[in-house]
C-alpha atoms as a printed R data frame, in Angstrom:
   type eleno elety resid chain resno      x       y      z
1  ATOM     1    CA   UNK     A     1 42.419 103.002 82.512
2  ATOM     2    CA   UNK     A     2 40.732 103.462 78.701
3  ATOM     3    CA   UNK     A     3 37.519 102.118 78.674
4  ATOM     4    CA   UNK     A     4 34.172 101.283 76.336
5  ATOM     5    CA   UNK     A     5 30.974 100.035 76.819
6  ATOM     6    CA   UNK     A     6 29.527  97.351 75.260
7  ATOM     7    CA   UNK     A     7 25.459  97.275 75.241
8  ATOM     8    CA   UNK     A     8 23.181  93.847 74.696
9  ATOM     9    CA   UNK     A     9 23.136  94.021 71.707
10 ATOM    10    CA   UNK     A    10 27.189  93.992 71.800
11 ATOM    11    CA   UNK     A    11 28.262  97.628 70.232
12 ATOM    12    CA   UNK     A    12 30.500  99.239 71.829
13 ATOM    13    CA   UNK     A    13 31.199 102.635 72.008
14 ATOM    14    CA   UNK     A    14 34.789 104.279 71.020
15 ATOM    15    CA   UNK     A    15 37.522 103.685 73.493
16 ATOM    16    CA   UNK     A    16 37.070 106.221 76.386
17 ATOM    17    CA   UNK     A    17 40.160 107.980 78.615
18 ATOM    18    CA   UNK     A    18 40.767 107.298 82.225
19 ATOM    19    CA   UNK     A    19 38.843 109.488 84.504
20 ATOM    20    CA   UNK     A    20 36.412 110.498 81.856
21 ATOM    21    CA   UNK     A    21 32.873 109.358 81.858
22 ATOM    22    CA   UNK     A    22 29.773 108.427 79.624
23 ATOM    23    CA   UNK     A    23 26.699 110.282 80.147
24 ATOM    24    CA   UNK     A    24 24.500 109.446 77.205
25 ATOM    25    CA   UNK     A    25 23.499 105.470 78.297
26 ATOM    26    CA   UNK     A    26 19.878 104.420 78.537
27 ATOM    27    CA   UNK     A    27 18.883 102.385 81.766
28 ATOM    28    CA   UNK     A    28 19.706  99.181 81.012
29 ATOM    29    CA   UNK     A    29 22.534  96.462 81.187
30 ATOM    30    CA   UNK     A    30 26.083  96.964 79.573
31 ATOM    31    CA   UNK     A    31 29.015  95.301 79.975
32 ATOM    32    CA   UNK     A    32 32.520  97.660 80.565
33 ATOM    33    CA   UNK     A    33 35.714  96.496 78.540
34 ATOM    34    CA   UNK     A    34 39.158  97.798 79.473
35 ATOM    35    CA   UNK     A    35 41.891  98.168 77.013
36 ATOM    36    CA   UNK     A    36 45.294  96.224 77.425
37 ATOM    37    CA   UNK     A    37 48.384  98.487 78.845
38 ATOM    38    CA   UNK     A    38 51.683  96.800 78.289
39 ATOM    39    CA   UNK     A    39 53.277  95.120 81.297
40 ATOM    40    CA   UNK     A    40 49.549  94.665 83.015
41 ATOM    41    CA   UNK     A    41 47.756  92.650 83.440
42 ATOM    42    CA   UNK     A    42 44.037  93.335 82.192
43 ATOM    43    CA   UNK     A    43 41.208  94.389 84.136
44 ATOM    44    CA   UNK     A    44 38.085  91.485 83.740
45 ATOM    45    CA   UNK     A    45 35.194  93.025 82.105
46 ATOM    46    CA   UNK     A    46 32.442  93.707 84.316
47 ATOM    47    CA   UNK     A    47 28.827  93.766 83.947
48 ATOM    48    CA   UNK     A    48 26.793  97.243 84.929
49 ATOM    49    CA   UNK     A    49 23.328  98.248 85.209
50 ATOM    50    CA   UNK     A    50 22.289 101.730 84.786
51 ATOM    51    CA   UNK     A    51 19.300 102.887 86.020
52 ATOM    52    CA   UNK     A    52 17.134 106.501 85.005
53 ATOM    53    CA   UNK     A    53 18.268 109.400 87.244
54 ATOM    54    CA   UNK     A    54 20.989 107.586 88.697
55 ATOM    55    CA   UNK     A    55 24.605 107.949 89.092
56 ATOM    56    CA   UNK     A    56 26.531 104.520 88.688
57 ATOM    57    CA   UNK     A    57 30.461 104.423 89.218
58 ATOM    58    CA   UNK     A    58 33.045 101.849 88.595
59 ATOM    59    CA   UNK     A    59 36.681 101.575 89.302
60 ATOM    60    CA   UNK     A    60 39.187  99.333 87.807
61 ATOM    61    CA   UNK     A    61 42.649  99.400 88.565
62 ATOM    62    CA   UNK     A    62 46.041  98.227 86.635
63 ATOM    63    CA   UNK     A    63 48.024  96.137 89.564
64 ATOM    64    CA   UNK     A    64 51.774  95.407 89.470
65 ATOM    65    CA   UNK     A    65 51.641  91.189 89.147
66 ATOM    66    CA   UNK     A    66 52.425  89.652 92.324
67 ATOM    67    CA   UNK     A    67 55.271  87.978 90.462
68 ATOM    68    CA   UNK     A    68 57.596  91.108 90.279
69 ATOM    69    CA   UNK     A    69 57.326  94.443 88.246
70 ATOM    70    CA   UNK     A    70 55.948  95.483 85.246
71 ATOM    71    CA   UNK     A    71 58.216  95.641 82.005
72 ATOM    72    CA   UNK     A    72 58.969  99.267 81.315
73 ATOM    73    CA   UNK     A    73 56.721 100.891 78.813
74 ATOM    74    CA   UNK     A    74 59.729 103.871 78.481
75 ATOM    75    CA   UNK     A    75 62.942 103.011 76.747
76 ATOM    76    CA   UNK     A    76 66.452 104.989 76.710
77 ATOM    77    CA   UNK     A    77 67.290 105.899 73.111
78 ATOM    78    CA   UNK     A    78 70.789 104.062 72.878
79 ATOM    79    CA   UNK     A    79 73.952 105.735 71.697
């Protein structure tokens, strides 16, 4: 999942990769966005609070839709 925070004052941060993480956030509230991935749907954003000294974890996942599969994201070149 590619990720970026969003603080109260609503900046947000560049978009992040999957598995990576953020060390540089004040304690405080911030809100995590998640970026679209074609034939997903999108993770909600969720609300976090960091606090000093702490570790704080969150993990989103990009499910299959209950309604069948995903469209391909890979195409065969034609010809």
């Amino acid at each position: 999942a590619v990720w970026r925070v969003v603080d109260q004052t609503g900046d947000h941060s560049k978009w992040i990769g999957g598995g990576e993480t953020s060390v540089s956030l004040t304690a405080g509230d911030y809100t995590i966005e998640f970026q679209s991935v074609e034939g997903f749907p999108t993770p909600e954003s969720r609300t976090i609070t960091i606090e000093a000294d702490r570790t704080t974890s969150l993990t989103a996942r990009y499910e299959v839709p209950r309604s069948g599969r995903p469209r391909s994201v890979f195409r065969r070149p034609t010809g």
